[in-house]
Coordinates of C-alpha atoms in Angstrom, one line a residue:
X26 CA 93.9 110.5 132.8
X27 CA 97.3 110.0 131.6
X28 CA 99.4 106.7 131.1
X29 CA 102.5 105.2 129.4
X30 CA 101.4 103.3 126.5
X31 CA 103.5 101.9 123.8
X32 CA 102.1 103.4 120.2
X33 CA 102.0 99.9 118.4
X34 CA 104.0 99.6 114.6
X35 CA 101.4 99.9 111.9
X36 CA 102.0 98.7 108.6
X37 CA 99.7 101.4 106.6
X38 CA 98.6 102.6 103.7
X39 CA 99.8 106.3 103.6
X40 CA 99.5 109.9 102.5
X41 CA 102.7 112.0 103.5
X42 CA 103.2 115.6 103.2
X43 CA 104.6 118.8 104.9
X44 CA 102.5 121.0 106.4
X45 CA 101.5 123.4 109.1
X46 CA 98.3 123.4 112.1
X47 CA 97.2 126.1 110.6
X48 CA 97.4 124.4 107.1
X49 CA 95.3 121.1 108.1
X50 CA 92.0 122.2 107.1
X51 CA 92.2 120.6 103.8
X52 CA 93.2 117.6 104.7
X53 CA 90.5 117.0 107.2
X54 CA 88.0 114.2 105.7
X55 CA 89.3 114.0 102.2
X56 CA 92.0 112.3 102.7
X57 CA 90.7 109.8 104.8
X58 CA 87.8 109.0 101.8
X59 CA 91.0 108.8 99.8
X60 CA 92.5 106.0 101.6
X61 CA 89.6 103.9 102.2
X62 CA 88.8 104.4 98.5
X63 CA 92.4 103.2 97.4
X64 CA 92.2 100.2 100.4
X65 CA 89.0 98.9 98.8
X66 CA 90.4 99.3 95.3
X67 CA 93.5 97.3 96.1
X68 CA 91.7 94.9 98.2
X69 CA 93.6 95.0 101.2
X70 CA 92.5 94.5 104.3
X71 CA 91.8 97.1 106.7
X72 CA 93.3 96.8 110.1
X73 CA 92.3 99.5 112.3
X74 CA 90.5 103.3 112.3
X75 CA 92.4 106.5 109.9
X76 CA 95.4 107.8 112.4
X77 CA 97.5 111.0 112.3
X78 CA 100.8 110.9 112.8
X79 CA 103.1 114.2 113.2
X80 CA 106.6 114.6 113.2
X81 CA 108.2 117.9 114.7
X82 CA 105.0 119.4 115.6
X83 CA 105.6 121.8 118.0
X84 CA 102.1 123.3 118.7
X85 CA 102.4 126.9 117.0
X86 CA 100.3 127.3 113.7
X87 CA 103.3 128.4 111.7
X88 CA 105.9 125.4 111.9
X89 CA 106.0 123.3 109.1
X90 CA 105.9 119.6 110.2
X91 CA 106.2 116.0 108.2
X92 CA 102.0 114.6 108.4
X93 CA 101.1 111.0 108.0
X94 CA 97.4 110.0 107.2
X95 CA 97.2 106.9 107.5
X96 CA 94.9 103.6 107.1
X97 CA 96.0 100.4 108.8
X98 CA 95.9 97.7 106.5
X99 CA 97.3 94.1 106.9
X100 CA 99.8 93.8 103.6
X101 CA 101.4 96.0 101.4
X102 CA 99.7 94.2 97.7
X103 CA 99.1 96.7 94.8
X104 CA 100.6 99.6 93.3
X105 CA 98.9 102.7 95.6
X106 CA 97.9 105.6 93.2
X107 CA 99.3 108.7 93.0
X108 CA 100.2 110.5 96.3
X109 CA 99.8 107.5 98.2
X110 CA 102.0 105.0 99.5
X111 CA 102.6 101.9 101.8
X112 CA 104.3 103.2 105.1
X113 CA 105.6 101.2 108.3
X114 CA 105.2 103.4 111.1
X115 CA 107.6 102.3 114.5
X116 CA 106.4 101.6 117.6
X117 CA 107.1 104.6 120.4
X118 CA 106.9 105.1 123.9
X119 CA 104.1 107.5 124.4
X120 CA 102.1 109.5 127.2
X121 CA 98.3 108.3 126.2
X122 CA 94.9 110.1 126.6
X123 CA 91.7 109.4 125.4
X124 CA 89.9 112.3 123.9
X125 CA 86.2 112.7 124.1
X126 CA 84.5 115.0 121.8
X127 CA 84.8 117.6 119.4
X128 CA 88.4 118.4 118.0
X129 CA 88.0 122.1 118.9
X130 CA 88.5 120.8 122.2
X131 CA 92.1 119.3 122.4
X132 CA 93.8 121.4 124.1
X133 CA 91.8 120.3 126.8
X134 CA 93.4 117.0 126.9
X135 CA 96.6 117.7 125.2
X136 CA 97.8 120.3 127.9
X137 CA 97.3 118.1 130.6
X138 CA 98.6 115.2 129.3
X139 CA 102.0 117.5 128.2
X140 CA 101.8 118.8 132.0
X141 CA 101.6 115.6 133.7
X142 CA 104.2 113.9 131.5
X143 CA 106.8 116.6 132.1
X144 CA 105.7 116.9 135.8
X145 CA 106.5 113.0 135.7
X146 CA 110.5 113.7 134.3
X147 CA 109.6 112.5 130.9
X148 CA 110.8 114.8 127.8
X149 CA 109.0 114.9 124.6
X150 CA 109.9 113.1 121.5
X151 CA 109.2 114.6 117.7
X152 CA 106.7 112.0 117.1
X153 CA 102.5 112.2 118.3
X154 CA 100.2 109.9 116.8
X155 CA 95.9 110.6 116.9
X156 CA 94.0 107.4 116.7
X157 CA 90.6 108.4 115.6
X158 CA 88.6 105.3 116.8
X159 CA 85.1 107.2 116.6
X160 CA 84.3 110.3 113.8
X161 CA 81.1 111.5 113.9
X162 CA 80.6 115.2 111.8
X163 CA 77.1 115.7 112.6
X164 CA 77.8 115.5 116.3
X165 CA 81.5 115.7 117.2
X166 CA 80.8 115.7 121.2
X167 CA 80.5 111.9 120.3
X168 CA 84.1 111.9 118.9
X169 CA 86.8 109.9 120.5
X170 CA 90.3 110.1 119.5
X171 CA 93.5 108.2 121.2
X172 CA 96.4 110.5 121.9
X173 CA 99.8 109.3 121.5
X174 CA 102.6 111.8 122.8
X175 CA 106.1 110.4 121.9
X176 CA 108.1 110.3 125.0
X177 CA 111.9 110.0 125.6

């Protein structure tokens, strides 16, 4: 079910790059080791689950888009290492859907949730964040992931 939700400003500890959906698969789990790694190393305190944020995705496997992984942490202490940074990510208006279950299975809330939020007069902004609140590899049905569409 859709709603208007405001994606909240993190404060974050980050990896940035450009990239395309058909170029994510690499990404997927490493980095997120990466950043908890660097978080404990630094001594930070975590704040909230790994999110993905995309900027100028547009939904076809070929366009490159800006990625944020990103970890939540309280304060920005430390010198991150290499290909890591501190990031403050703003706050945006969003369309919001909870996603149960595997990842292969997003377009099953993401259309919907782009339908009903264009239906409803809104247009779409650049910006989408994931929220993965639950990761489970061995059995992904038992996923869930927040969906943040930016709206205008």
């Amino acid at each position: 079910m859709m709603q208007l939700k405001e994606a909240k400003p993190l404060t974050t500890l980050a990896f940035s790059t450009r990239t395309t959906l058909a170029g994510l698969t690499p990404f997927v789990r490493t980095v997120a080791r990466q950043l908890y790694r660097e978080a404990v190393r630094l001594d930070l305190e975590i704040t909230g689950p790994i999110c993905w944020q995309y900027t100028g995705v547009d939904g076809k496997p070929d366009t490159v888009f800006d990625l944020d992984i990103v970890l939540p942490v309280q304060s920005t202490q430390g010198e991150p290492a290499e290909g890591l940074a501190f990031k403050s990510l703003d706050s945006f208006n969003s369309g919001f859907a909870e996603h149960p279950g595997s990842w292969d299975n997003l377009a099953a809330t993401y259309g919907p949730l782009v339908g009903g939020l264009l239906q409803n007069g809104h247009r779409l902004s650049a910006v989408n964040r994931e929220v993965y609140v639950h990761m489970d590899f061995e059995n992904p049905a038992n996923n869930v992931t927040q969906i943040h569409l930016g709206v205008l």
